[in-house]
PDB file of C-alpha atoms in Angstrom:
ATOM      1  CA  UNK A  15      -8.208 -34.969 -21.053  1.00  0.00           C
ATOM      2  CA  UNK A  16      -9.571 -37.905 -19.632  1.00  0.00           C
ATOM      3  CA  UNK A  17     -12.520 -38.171 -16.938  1.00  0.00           C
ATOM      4  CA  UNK A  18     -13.805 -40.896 -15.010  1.00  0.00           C
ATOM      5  CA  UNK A  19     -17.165 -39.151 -13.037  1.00  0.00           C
ATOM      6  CA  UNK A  20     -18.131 -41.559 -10.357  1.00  0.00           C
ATOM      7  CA  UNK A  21     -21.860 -41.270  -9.311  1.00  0.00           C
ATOM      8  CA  UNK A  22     -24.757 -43.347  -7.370  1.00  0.00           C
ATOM      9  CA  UNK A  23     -23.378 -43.385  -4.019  1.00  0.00           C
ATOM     10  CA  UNK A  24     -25.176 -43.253  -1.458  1.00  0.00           C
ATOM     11  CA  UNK A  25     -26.846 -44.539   2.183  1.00  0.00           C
ATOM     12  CA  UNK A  26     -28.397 -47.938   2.086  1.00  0.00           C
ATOM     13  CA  UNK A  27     -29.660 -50.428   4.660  1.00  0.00           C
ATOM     14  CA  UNK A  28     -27.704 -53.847   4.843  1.00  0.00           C
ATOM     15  CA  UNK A  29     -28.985 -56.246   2.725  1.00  0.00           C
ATOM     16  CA  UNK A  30     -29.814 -53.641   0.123  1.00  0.00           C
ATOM     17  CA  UNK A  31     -28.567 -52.675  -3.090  1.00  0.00           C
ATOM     18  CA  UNK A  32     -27.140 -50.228  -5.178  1.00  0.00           C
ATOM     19  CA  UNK A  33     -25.512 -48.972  -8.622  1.00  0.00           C
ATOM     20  CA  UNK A  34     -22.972 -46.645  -9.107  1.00  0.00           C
ATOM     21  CA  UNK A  35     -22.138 -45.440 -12.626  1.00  0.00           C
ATOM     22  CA  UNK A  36     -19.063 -43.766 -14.198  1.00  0.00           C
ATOM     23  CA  UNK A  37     -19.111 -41.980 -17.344  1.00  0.00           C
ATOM     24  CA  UNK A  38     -15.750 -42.065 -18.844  1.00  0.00           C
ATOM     25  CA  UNK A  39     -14.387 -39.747 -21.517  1.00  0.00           C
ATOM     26  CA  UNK A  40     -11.316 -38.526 -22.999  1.00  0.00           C
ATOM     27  CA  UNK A  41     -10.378 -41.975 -24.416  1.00  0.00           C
ATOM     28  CA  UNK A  42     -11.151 -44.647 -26.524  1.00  0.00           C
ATOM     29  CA  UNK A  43     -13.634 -46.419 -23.630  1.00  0.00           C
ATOM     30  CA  UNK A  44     -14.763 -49.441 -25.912  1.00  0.00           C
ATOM     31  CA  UNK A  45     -10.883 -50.536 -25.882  1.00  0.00           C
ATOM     32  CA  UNK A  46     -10.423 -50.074 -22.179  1.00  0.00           C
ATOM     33  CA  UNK A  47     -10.128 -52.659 -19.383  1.00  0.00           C
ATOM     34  CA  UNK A  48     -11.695 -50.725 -16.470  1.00  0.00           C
ATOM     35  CA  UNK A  49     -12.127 -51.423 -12.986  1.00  0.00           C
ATOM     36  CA  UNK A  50     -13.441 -50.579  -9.249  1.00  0.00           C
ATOM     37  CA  UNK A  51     -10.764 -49.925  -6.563  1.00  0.00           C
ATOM     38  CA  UNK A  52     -12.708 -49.141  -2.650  1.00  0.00           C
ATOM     39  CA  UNK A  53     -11.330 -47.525   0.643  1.00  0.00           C
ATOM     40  CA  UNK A  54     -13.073 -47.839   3.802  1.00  0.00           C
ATOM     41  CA  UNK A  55     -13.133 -45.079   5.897  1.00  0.00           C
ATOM     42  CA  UNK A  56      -9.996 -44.499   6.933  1.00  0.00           C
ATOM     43  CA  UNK A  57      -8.232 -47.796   5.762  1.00  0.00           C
ATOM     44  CA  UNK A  58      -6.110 -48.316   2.696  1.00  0.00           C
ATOM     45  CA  UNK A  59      -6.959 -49.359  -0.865  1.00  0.00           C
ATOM     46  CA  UNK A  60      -8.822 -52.653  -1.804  1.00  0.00           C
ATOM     47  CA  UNK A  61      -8.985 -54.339  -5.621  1.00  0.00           C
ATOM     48  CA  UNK A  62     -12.746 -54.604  -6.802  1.00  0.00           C
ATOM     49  CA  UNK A  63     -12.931 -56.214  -9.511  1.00  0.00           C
ATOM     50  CA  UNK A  64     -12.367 -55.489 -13.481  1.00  0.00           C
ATOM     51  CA  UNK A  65     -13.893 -55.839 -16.630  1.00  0.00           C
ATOM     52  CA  UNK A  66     -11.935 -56.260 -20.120  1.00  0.00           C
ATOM     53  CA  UNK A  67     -13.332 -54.736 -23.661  1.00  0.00           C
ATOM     54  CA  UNK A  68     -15.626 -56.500 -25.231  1.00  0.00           C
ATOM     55  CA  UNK A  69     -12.986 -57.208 -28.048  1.00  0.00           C
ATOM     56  CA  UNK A  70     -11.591 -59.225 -25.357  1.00  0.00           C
ATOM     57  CA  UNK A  71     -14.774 -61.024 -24.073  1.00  0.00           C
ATOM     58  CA  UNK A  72     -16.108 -58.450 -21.643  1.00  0.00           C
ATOM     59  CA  UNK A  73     -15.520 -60.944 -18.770  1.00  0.00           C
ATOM     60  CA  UNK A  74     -15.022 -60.336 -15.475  1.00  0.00           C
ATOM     61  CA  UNK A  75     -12.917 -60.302 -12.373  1.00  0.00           C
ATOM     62  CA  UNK A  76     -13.511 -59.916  -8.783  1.00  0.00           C
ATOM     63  CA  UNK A  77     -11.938 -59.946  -5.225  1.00  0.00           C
ATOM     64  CA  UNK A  78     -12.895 -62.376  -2.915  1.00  0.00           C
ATOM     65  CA  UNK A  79     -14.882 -60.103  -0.517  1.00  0.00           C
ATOM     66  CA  UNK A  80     -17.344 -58.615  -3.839  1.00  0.00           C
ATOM     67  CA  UNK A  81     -17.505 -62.264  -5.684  1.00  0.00           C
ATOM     68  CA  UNK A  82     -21.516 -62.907  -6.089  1.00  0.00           C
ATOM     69  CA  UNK A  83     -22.437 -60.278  -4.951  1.00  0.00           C
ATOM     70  CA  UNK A  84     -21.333 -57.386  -6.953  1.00  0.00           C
ATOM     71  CA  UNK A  85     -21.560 -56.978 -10.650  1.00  0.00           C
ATOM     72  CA  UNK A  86     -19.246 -55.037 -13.074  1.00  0.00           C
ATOM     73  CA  UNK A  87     -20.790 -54.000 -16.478  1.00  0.00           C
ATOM     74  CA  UNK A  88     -20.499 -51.408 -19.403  1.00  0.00           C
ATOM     75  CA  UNK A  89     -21.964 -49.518 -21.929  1.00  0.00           C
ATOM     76  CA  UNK A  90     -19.417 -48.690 -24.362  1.00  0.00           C
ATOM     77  CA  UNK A  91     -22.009 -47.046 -26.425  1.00  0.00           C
ATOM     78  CA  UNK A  92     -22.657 -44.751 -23.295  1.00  0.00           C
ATOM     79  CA  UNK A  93     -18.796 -44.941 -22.122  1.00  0.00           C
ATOM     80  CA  UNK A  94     -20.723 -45.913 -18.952  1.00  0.00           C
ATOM     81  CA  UNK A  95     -19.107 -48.308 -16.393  1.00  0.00           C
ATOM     82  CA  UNK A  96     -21.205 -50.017 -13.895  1.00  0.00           C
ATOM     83  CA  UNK A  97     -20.940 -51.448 -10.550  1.00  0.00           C
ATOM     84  CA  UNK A  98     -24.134 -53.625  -9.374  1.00  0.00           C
ATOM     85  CA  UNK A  99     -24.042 -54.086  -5.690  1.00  0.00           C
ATOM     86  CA  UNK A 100     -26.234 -56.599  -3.671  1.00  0.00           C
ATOM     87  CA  UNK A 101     -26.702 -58.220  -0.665  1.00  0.00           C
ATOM     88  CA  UNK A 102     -24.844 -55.048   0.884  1.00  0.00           C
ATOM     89  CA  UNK A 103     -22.746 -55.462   4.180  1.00  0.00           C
ATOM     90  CA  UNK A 104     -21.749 -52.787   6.452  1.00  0.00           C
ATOM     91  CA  UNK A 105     -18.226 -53.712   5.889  1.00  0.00           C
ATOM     92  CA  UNK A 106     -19.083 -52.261   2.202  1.00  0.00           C
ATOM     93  CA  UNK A 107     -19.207 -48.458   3.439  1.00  0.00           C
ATOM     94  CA  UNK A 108     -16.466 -47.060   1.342  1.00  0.00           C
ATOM     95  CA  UNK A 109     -15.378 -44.720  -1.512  1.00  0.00           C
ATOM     96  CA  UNK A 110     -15.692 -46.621  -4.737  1.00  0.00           C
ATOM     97  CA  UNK A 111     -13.295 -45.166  -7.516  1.00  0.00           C
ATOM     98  CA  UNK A 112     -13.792 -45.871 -11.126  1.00  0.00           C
ATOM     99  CA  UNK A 113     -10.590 -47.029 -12.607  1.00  0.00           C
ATOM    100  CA  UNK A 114      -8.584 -47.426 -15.858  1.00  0.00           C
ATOM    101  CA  UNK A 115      -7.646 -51.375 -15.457  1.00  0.00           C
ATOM    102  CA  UNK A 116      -4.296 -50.531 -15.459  1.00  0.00           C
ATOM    103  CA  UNK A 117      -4.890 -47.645 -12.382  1.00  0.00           C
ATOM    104  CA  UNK A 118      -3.469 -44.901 -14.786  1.00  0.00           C
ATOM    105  CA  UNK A 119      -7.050 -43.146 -14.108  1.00  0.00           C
ATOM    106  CA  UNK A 120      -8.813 -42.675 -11.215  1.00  0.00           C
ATOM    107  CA  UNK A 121     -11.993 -41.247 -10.770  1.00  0.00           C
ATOM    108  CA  UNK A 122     -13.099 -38.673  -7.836  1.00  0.00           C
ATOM    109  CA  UNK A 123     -14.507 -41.374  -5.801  1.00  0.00           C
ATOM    110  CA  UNK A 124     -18.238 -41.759  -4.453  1.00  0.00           C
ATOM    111  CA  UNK A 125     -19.533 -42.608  -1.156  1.00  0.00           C
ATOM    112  CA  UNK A 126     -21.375 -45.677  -0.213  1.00  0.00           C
ATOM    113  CA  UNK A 127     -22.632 -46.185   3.482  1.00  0.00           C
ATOM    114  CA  UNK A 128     -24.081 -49.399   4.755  1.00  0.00           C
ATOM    115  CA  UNK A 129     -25.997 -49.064   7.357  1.00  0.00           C
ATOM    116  CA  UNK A 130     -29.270 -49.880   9.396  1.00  0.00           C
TER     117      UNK A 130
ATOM    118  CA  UNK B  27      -4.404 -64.133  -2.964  1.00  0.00           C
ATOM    119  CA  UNK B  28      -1.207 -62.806  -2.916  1.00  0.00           C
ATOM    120  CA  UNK B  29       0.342 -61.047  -0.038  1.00  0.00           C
ATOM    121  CA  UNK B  30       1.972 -57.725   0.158  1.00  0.00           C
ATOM    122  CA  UNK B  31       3.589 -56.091   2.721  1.00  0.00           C
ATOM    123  CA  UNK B  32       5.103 -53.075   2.732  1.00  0.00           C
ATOM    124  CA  UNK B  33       8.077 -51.811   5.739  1.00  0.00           C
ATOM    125  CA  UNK B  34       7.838 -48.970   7.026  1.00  0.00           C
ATOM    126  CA  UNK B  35       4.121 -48.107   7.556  1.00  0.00           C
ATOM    127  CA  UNK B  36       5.546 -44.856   8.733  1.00  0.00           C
ATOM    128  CA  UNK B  37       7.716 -42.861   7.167  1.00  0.00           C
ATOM    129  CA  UNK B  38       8.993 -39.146   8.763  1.00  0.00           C
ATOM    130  CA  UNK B  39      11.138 -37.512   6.706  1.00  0.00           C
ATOM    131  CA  UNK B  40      13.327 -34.115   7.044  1.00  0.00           C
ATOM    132  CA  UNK B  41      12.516 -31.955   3.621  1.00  0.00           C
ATOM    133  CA  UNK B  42      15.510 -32.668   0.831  1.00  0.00           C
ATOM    134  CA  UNK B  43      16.721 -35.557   2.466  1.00  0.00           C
ATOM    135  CA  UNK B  44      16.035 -39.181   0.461  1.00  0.00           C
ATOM    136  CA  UNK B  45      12.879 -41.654   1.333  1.00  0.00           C
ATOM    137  CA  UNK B  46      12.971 -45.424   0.602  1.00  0.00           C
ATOM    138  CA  UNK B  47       9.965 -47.558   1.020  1.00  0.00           C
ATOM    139  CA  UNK B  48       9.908 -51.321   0.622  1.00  0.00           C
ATOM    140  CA  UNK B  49       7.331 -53.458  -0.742  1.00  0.00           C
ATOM    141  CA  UNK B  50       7.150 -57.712  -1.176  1.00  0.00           C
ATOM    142  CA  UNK B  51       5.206 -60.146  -2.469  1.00  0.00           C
ATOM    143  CA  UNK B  52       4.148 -63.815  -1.031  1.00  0.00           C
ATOM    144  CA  UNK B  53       5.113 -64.961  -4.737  1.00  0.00           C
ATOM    145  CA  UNK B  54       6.672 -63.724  -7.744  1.00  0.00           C
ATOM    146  CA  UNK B  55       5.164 -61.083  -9.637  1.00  0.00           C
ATOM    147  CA  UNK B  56       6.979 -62.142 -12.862  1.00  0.00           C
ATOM    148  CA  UNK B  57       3.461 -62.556 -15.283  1.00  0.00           C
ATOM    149  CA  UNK B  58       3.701 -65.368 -18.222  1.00  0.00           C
ATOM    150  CA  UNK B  59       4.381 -62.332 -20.635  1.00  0.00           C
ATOM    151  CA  UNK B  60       7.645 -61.725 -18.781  1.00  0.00           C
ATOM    152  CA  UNK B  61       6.339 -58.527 -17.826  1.00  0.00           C
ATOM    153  CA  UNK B  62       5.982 -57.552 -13.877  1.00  0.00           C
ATOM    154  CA  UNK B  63       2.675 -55.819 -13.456  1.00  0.00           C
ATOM    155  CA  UNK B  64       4.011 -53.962  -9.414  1.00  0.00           C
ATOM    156  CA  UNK B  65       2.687 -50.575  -9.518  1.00  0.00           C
ATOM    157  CA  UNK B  66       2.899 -47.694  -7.114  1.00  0.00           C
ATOM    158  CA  UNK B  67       0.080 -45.226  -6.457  1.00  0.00           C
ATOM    159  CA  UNK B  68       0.485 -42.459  -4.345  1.00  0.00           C
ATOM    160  CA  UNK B  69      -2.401 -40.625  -2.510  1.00  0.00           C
ATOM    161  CA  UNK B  70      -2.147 -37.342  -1.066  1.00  0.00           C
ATOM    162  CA  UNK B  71      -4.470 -36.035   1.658  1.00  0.00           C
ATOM    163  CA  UNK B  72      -8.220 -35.732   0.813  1.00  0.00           C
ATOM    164  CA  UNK B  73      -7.215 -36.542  -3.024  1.00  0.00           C
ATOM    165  CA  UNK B  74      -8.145 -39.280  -5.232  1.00  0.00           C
ATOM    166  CA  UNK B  75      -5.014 -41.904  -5.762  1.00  0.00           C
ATOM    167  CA  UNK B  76      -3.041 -41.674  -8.917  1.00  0.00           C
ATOM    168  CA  UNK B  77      -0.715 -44.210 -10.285  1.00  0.00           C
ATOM    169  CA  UNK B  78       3.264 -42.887 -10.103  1.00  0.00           C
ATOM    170  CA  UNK B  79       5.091 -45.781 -11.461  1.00  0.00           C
ATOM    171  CA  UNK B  80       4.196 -48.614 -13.402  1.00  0.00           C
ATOM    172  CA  UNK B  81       5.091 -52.173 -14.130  1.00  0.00           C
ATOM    173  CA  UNK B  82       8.501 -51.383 -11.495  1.00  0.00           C
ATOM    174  CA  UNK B  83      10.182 -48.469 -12.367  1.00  0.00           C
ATOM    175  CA  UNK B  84       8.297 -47.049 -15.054  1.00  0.00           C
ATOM    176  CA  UNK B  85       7.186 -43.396 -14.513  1.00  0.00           C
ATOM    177  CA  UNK B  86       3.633 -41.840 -15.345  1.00  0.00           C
ATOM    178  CA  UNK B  87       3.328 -38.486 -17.323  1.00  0.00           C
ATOM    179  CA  UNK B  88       4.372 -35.939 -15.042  1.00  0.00           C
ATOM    180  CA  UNK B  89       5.736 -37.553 -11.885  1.00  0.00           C
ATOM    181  CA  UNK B  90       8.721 -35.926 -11.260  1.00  0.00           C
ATOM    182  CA  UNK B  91      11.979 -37.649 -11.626  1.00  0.00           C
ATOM    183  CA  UNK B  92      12.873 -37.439  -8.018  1.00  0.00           C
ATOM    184  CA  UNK B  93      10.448 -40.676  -7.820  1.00  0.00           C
ATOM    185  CA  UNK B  94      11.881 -44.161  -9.082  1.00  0.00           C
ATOM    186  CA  UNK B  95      11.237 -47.942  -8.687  1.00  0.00           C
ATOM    187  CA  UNK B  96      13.238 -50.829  -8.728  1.00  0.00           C
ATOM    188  CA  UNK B  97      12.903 -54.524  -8.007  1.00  0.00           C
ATOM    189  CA  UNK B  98      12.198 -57.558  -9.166  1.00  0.00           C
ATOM    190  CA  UNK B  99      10.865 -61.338  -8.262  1.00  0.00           C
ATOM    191  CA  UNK B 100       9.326 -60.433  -5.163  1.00  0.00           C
ATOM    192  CA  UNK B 101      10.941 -57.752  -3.863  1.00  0.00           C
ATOM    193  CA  UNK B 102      10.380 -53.963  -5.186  1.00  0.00           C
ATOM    194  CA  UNK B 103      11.252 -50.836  -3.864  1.00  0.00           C
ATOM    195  CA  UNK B 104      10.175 -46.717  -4.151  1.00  0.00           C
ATOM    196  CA  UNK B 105      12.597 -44.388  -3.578  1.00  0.00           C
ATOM    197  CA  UNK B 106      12.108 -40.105  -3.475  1.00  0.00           C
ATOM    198  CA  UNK B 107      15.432 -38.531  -3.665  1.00  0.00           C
ATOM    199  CA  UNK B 108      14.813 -35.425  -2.194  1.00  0.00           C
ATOM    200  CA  UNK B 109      11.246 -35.514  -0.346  1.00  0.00           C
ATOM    201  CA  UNK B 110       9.325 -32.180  -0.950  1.00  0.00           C
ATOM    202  CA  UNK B 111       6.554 -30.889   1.442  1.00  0.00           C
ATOM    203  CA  UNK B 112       3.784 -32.285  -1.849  1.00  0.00           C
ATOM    204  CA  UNK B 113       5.008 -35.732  -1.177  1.00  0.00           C
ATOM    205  CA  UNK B 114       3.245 -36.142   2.169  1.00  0.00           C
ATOM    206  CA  UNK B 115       0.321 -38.504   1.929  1.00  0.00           C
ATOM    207  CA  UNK B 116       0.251 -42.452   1.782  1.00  0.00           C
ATOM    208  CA  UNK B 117       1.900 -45.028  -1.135  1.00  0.00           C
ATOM    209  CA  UNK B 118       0.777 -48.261  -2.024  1.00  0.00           C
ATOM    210  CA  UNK B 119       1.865 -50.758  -3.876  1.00  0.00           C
ATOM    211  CA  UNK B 120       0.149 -52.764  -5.652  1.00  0.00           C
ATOM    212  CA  UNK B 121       0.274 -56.383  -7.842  1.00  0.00           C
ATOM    213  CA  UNK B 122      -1.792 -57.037 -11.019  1.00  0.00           C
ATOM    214  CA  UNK B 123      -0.094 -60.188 -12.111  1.00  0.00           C
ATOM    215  CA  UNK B 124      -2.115 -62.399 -10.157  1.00  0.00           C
ATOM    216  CA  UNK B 125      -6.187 -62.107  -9.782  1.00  0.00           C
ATOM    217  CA  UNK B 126      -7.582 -60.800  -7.746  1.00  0.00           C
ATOM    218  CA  UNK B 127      -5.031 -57.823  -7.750  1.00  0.00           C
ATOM    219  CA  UNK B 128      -4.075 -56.735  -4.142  1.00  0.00           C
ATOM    220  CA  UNK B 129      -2.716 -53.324  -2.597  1.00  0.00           C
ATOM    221  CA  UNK B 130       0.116 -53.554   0.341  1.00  0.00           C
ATOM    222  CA  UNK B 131      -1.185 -51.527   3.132  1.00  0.00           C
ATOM    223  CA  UNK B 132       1.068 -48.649   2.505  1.00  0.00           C
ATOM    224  CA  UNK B 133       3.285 -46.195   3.657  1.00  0.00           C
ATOM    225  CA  UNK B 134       2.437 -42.971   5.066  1.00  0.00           C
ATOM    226  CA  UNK B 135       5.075 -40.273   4.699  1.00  0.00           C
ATOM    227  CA  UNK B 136       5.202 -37.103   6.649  1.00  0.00           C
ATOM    228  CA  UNK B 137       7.519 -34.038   7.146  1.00  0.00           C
ATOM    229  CA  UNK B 138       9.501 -34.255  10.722  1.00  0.00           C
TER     230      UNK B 138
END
């Protein structure tokens, strides 16, 4: 069965930073594309970013809102995915779900809130 | 980016009776592989998103067949054939052809 676990969420001031972490299992991780979908409170879904195996480069991707200041990376020999995030605005506070690349698996989601 | 929209953003529905929901693109979603990469991901109340259909009209394990896609270019649709009370919550749709991928702003369906 696969499981994408979401973790690291959390309160944090603007300007701050963060990492969440998703351990992945059930599949093949190293020869997954994976990604980071968020939703505001409230709102509807947004497009993170991605990151492609490292057969494939391990490069990245990112929406226009995240671009230099949040970072996607992995562990394959963890099945860990990461998601660096800097320079944190309030208009981050959302649930950050761990994704397959192709959004056929969705973590539970973890809470981030931005705020002073 | 490209631009999706989605019509209705509301959707009430009597139980049994068909739902259609509409969603387009600012450009085609036609990728260089010939392949369309419009999904659909439906997210009940207080649940996680999953994805329903894939690349148009494709279903996921397990979605019943009640759900199906169709479309092309620019213009995709979702159609339930018989809503069920389990189908209340809010679809998006959603385009991977063209970084960065964007959601429409989706479609909330509830019971009248």
């Amino acid at each position: 069965e696969v499981q994408l676990v979401e973790s690291g969420g959390g309160l944090v001031k603007p300007g701050g930073s963060l990492r969440l972490s998703c351990a992945a299992s059930g599949f093949t991780f190293s020869n997954a594309w994976m990604g980071w979908v968020r939703q505001a409170p409230g709102k509807g879904l947004e497009w993170v970013g991605r990151i492609k195996s490292k057969t494939d480069g391990e490069t990245t991707d990112y929406g226009a809102p995240v671009k230099g200041r949040f970072t996607i990376s992995r562990d394959d020999s963890k099945d860990m995915l990461y998601l660096q995030m800097n320079s944190l605005k309030t208009e981050d506070t959302a649930v950050y779900y761990c994704t397959t690349e192709d959004l056929s698996w969705w973590g539970q989601g973890t809470l981030v809130t931005v705020t002073s | 980016d490209v631009v999706m929209t989605q019509s209705p953003l509301s959707l009430p529905v009597t139980l049994g009776q068909p739902a259609s929901i509409s969603c387009r693109s600012s450009q085609s979603l036609v990728y260089s592989d010939g392949n369309t990469y419009l999904h659909w991901i439906q997210q009940r109340p207080g649940q996680s998103p999953r994805r329903l259909i894939y690349r148009v009209s494709n279903r996921d394990s397990g979605v019943p067949d009640r759900f199906s896609g169709s479309g092309s270019g620019t213009d995709f649709t979702l159609k339930i054939s018989r809503v069920e009370a389990e189908d209340v919550g809010v679809y998006y749709c959603i385009q991977a052809t063209h970084l960065s991928f964007t959601f429409g702003p989706g479609t909330k369906v509830e019971i009248k």
